[in-house]
PDB file of C-alpha atoms in Angstrom:
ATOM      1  CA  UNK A   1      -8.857 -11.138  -6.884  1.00 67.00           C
ATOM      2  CA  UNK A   2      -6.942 -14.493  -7.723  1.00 72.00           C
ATOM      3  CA  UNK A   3      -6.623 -16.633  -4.647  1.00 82.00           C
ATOM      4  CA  UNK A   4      -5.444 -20.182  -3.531  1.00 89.00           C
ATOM      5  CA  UNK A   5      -6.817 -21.541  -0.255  1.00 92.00           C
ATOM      6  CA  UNK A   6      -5.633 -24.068   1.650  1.00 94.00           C
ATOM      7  CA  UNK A   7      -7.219 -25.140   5.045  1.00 86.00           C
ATOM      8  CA  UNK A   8      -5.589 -23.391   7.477  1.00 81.00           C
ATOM      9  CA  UNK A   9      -6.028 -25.769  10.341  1.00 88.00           C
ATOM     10  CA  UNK A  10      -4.278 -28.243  11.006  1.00 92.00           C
ATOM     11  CA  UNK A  11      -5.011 -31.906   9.817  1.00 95.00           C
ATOM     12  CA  UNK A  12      -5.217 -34.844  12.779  1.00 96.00           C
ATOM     13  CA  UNK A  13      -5.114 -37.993  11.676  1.00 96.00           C
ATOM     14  CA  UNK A  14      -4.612 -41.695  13.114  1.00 97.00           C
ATOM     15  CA  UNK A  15      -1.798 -44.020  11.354  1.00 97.00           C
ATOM     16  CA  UNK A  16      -2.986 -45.945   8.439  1.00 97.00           C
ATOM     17  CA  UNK A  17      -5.849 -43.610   7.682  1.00 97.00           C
ATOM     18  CA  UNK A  18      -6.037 -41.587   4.679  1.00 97.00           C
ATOM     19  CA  UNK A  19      -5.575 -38.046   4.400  1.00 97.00           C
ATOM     20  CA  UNK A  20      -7.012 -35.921   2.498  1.00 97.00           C
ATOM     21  CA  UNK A  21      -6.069 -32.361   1.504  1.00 97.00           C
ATOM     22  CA  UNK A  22      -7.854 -29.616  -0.411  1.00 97.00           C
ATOM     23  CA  UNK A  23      -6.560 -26.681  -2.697  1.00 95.00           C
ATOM     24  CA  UNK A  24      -9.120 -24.530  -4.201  1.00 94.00           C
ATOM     25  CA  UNK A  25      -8.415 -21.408  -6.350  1.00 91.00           C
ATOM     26  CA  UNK A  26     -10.169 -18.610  -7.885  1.00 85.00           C
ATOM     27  CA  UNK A  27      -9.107 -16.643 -10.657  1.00 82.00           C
ATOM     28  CA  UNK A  28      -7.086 -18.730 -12.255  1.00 80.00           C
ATOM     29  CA  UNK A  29      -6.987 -21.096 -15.156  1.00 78.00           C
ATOM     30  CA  UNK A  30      -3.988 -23.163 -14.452  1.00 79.00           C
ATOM     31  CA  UNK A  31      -2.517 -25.580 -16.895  1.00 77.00           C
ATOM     32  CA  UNK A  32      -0.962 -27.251 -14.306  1.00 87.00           C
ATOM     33  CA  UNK A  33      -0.864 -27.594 -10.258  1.00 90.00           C
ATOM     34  CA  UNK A  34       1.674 -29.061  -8.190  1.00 93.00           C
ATOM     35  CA  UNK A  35       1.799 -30.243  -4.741  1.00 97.00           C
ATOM     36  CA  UNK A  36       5.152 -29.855  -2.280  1.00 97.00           C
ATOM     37  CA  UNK A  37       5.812 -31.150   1.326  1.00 98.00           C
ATOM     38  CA  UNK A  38       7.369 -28.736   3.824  1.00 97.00           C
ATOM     39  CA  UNK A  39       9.036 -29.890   7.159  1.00 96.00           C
ATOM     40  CA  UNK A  40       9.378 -26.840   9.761  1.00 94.00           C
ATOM     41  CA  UNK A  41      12.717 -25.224   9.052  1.00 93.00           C
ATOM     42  CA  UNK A  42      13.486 -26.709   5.591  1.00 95.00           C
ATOM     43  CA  UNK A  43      12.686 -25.503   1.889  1.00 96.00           C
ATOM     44  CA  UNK A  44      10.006 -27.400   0.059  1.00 97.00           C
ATOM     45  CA  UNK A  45      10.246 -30.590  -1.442  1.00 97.00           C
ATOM     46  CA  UNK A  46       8.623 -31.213  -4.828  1.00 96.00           C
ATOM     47  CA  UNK A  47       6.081 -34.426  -4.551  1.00 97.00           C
ATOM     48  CA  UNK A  48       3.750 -34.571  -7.799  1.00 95.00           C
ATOM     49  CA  UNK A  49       2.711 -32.066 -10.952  1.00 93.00           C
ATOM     50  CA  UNK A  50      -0.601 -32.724 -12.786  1.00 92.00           C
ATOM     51  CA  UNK A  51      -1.863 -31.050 -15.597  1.00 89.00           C
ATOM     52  CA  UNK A  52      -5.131 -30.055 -16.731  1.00 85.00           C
ATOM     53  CA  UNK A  53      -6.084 -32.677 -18.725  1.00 87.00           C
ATOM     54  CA  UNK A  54      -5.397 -35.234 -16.149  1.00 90.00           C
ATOM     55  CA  UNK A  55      -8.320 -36.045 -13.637  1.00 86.00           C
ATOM     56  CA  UNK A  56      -5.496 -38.219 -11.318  1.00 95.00           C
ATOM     57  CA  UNK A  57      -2.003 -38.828 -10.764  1.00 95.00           C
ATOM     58  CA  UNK A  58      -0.470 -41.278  -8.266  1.00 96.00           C
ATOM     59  CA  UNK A  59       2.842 -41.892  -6.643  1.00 95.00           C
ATOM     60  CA  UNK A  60       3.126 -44.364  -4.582  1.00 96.00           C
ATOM     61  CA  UNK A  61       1.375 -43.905  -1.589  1.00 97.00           C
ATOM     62  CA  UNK A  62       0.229 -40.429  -3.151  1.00 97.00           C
ATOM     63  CA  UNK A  63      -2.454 -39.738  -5.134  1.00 97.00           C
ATOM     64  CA  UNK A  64      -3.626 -35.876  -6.652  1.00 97.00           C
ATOM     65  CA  UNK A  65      -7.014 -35.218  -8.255  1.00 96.00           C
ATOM     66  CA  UNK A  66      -7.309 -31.569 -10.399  1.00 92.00           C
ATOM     67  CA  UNK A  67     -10.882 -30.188 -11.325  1.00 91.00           C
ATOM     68  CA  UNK A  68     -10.718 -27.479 -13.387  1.00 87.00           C
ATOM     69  CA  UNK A  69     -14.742 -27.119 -13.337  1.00 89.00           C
ATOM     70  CA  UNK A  70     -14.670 -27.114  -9.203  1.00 91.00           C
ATOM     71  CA  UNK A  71     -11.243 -25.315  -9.288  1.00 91.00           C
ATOM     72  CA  UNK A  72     -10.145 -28.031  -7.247  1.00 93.00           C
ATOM     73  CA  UNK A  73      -7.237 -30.567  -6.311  1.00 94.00           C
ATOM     74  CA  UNK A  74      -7.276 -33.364  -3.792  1.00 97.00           C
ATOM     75  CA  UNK A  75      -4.009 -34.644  -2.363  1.00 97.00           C
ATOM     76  CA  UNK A  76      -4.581 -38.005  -1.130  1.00 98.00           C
ATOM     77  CA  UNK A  77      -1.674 -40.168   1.259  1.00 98.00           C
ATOM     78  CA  UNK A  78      -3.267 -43.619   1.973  1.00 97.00           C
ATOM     79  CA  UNK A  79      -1.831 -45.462   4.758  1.00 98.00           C
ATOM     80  CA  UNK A  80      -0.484 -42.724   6.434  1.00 98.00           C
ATOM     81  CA  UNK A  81       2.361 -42.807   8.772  1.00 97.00           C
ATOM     82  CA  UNK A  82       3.528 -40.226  11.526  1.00 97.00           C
ATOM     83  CA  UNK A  83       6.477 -39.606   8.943  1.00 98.00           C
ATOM     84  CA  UNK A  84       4.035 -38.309   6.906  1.00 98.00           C
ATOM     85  CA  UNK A  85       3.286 -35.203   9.320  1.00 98.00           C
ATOM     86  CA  UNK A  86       4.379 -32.145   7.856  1.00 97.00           C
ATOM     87  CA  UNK A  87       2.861 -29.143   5.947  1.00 96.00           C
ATOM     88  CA  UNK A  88       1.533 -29.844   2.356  1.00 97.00           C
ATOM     89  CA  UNK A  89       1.607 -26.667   0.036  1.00 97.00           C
ATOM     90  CA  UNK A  90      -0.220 -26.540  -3.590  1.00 95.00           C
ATOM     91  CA  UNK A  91       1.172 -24.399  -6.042  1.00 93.00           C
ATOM     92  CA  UNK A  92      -0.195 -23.551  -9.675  1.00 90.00           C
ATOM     93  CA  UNK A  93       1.573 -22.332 -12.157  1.00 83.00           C
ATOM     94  CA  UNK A  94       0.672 -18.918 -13.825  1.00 77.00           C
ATOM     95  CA  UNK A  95       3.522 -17.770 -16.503  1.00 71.00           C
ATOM     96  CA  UNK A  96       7.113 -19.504 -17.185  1.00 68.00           C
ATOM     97  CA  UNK A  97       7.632 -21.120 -14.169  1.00 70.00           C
ATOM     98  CA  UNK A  98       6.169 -18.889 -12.022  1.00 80.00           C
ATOM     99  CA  UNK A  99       4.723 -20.355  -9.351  1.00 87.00           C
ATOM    100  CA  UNK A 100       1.860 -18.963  -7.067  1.00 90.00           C
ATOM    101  CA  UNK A 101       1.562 -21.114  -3.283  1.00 93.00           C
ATOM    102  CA  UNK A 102      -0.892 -21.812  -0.836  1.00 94.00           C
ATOM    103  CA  UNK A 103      -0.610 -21.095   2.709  1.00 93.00           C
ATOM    104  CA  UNK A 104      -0.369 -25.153   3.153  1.00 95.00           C
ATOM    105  CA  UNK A 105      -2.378 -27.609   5.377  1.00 96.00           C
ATOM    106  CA  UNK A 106      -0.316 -29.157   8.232  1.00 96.00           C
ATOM    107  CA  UNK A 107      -0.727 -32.303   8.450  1.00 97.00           C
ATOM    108  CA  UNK A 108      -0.790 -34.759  12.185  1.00 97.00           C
ATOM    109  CA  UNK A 109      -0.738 -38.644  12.014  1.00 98.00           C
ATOM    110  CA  UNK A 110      -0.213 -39.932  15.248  1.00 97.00           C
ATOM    111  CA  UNK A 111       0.581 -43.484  16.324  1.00 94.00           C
TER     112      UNK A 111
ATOM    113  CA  UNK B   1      24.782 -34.945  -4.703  1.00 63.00           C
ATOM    114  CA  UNK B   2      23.299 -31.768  -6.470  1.00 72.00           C
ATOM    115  CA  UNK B   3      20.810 -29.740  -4.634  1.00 94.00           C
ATOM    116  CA  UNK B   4      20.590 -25.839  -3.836  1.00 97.00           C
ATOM    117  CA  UNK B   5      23.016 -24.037  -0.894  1.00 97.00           C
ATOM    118  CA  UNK B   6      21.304 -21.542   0.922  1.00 97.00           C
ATOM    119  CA  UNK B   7      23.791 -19.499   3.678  1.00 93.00           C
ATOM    120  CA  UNK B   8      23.871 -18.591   6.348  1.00 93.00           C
ATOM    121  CA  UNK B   9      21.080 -20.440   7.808  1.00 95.00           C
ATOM    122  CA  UNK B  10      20.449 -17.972  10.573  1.00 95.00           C
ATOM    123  CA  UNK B  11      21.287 -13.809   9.848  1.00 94.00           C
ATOM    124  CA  UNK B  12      21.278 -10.555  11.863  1.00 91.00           C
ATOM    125  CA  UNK B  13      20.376  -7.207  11.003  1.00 88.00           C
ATOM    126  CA  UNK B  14      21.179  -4.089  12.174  1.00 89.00           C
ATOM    127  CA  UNK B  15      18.588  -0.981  11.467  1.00 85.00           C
ATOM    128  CA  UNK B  16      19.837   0.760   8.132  1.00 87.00           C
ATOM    129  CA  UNK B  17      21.951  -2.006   6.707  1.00 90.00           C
ATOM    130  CA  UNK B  18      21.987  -3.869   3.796  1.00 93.00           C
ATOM    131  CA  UNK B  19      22.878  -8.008   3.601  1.00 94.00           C
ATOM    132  CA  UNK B  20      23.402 -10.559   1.178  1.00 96.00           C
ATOM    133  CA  UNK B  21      21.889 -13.773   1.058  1.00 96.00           C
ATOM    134  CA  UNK B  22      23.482 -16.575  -0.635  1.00 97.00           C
ATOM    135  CA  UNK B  23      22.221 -18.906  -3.481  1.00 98.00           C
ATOM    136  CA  UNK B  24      24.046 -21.575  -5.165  1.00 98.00           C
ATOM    137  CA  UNK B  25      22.580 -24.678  -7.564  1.00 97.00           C
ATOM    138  CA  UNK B  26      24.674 -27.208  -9.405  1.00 96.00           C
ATOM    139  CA  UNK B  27      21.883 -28.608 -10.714  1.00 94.00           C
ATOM    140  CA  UNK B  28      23.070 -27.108 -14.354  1.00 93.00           C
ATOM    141  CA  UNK B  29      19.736 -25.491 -14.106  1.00 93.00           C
ATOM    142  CA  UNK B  30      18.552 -22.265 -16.121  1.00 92.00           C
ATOM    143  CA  UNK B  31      15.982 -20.765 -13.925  1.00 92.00           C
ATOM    144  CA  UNK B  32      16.372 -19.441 -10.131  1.00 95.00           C
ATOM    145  CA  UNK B  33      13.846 -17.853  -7.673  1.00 95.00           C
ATOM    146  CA  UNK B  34      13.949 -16.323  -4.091  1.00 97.00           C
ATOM    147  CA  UNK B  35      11.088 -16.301  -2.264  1.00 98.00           C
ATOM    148  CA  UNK B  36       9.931 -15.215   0.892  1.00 97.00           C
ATOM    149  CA  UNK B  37       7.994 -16.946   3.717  1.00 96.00           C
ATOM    150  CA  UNK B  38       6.225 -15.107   6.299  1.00 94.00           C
ATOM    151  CA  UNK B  39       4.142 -17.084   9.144  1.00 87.00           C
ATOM    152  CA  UNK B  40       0.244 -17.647   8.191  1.00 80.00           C
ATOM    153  CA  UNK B  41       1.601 -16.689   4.394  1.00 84.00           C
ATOM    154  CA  UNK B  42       2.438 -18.882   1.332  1.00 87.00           C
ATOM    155  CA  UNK B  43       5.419 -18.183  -0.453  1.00 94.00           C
ATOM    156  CA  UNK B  44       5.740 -14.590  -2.319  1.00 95.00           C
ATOM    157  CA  UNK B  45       8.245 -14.349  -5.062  1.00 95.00           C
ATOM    158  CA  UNK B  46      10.993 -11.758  -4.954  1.00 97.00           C
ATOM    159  CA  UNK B  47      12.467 -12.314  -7.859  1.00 97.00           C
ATOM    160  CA  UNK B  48      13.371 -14.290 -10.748  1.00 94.00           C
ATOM    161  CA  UNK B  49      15.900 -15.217 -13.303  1.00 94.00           C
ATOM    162  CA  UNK B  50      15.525 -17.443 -16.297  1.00 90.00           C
ATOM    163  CA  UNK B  51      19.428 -16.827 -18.030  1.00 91.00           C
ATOM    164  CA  UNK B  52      22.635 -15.683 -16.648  1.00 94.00           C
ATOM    165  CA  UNK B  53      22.418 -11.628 -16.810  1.00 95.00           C
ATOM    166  CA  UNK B  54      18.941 -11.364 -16.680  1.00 94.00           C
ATOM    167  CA  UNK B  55      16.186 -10.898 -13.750  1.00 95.00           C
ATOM    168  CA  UNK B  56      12.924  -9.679 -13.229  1.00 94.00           C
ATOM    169  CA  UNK B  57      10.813  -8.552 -10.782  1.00 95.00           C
ATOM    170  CA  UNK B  58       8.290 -10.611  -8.986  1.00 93.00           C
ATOM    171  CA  UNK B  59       5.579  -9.504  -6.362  1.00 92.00           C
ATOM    172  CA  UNK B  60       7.439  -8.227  -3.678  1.00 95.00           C
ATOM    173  CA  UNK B  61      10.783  -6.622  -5.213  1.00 96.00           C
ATOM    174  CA  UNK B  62      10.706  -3.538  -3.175  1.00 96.00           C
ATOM    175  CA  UNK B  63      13.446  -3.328  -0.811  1.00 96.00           C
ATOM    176  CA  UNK B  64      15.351  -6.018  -2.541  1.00 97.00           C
ATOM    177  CA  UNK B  65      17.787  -6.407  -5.025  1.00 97.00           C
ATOM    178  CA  UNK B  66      20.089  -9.322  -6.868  1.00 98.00           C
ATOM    179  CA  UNK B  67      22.316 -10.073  -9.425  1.00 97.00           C
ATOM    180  CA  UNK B  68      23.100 -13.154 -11.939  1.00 97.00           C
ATOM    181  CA  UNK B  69      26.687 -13.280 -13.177  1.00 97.00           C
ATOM    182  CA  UNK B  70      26.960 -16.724 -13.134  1.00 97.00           C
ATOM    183  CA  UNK B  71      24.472 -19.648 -13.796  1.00 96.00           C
ATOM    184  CA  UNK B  72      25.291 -20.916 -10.310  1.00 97.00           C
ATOM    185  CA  UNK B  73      24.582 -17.889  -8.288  1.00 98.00           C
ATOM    186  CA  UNK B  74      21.766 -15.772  -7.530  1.00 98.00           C
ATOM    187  CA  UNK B  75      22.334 -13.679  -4.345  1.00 98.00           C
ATOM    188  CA  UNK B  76      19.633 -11.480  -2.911  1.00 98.00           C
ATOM    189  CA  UNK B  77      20.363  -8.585  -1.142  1.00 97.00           C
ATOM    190  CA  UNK B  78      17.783  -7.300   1.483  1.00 95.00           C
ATOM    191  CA  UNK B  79      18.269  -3.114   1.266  1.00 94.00           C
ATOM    192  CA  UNK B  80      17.974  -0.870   4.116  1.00 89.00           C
ATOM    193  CA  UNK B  81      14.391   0.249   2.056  1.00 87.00           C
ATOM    194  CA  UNK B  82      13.023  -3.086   2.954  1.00 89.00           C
ATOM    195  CA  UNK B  83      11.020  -1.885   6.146  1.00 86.00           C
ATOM    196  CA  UNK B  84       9.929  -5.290   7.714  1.00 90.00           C
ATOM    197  CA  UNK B  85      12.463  -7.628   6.965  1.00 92.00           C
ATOM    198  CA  UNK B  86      12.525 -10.265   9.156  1.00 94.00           C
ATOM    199  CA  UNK B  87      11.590 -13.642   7.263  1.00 95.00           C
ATOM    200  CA  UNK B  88      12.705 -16.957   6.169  1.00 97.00           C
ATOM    201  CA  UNK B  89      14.399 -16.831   2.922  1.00 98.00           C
ATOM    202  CA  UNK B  90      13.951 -19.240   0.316  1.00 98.00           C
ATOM    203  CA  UNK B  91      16.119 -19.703  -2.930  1.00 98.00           C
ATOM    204  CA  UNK B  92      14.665 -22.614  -5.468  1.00 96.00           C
ATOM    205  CA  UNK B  93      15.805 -23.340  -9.369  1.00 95.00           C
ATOM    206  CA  UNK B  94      14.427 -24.856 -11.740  1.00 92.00           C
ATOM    207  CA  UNK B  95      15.277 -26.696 -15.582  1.00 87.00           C
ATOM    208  CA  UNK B  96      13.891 -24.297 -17.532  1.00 70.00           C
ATOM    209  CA  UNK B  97      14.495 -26.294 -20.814  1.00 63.00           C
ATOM    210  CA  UNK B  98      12.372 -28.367 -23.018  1.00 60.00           C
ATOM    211  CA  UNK B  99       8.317 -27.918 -21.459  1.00 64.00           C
ATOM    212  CA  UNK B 100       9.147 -25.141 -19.291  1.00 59.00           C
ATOM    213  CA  UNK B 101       5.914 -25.454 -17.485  1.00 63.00           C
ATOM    214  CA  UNK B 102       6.465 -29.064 -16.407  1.00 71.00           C
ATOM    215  CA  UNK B 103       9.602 -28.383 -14.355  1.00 82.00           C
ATOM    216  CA  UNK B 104       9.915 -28.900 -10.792  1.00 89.00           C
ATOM    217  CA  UNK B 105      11.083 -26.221  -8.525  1.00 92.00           C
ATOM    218  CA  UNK B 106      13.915 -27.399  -6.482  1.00 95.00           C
ATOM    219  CA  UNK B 107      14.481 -25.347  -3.040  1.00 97.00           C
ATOM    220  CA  UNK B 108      17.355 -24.565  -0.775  1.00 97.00           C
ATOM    221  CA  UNK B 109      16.775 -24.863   2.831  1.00 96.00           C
ATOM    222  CA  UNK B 110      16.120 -20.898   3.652  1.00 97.00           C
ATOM    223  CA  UNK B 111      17.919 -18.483   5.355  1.00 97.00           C
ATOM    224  CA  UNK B 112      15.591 -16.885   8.549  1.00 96.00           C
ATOM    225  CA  UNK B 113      16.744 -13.115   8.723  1.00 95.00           C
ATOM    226  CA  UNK B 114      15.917 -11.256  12.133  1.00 93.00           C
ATOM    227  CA  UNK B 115      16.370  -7.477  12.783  1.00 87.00           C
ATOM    228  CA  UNK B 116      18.144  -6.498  15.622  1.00 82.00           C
TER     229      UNK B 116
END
């Protein structure tokens, strides 16, 4: 069966560390993945898309690596601050626009 | 500022009755979703539009229904079939022009439905 997995527990972190966030997926041969932040109570917000062909994208502070070969992408936030805590959801994209989530990683920096 | 309006935020049910959920973009965009969000789940689509008068179904229709008259609007109604209910409600749309698979989904900020 297709699936996407997402670490289920929780992610603790210290400020300024990096964190680092894994999707993996079976089943699927996504052209492109996509990574969205999700505060408790509130919709999604959109962060970065990368597509199969590229091995890394960066943002600012963020930073997304997509293996097709592992079936992998890494969601990197360097330098991370407590207003980073929230819960990170990966999403790949299967037909027009039809997106197919994670359960998301919650993520914990403390001061 | 253009975003997505979800309302109400917070909804009651009583056993056997149907609701509406509301869904409104003025992000001129083509494409609109509703979701669903239970706890320990990722999101599981409902349904979809990508043009005014048209929907289809996504993985979960059962117990749902909506309707697309307008390009801003895309309520979903939760039926009396649907037997567990109770979720958060998410509406998102999207661009749908040009490379369709490069748009963004932009989302509301949910609805949470509870069964009295």
């Amino acid at each position: 069966s297709q699936k996407i997995e997402q670490n289920s527990e929780a992610l603790n972190i210290q400020e300024g560390k990096t964190a680092t966030l894994t999707c993996n997926y079976t089943n699927y041969s996504p052209a492109y993945l996509q990574w969205y932040r999700q505060d408790p109570g509130r919709g999604p917000v959109f962060l970065l898309l990368i597509r199969e062909n590229e091995k890394e994208k960066r943002k600012e502070r963020l930073k997304v690596t997509f293996d097709t070969t592992l079936k992998q992408s890494l969601f990197h936030i360097t330098a991370s601050q407590p207003a980073d805590s929230a819960t990170y959801l990966c999403a790949l994209i299967t037909g027009f626009q039809k997106l197919v989530f994670g359960t998301g990683t919650r993520l914990l920096v403390s001061p | 500022d253009g975003g997505i309006t979800q309302s109400p935020k917070y909804l009651f049910r009583k056993e056997g009755q149907n609701v509406t959920l509301s869904c409104e973009q003025n992000l001129n965009h083509d494409a609109m979703y509703w979701y669903r969000q239970d706890p320990g789940q990722g999101l599981r689509l409902i349904y979809y539009s990508q043009i005014v008068n048209d929907f289809q179904k996504g993985d979960i229709a059962e117990g749902y229904s909506v309707s697309r008259e307008k390009k801003e609007s895309f309520p979903l109604t939760v039926t009396s079939a649907q037997k567990n209910p109770t979720a958060f409600y998410l509406c998102a749309s999207s661009a749908g022009d040009r490379d369709p698979y490069n748009q963004p989904q932009h989302f509301g900020d949910g609805t949470r439905l509870s069964i009295l």
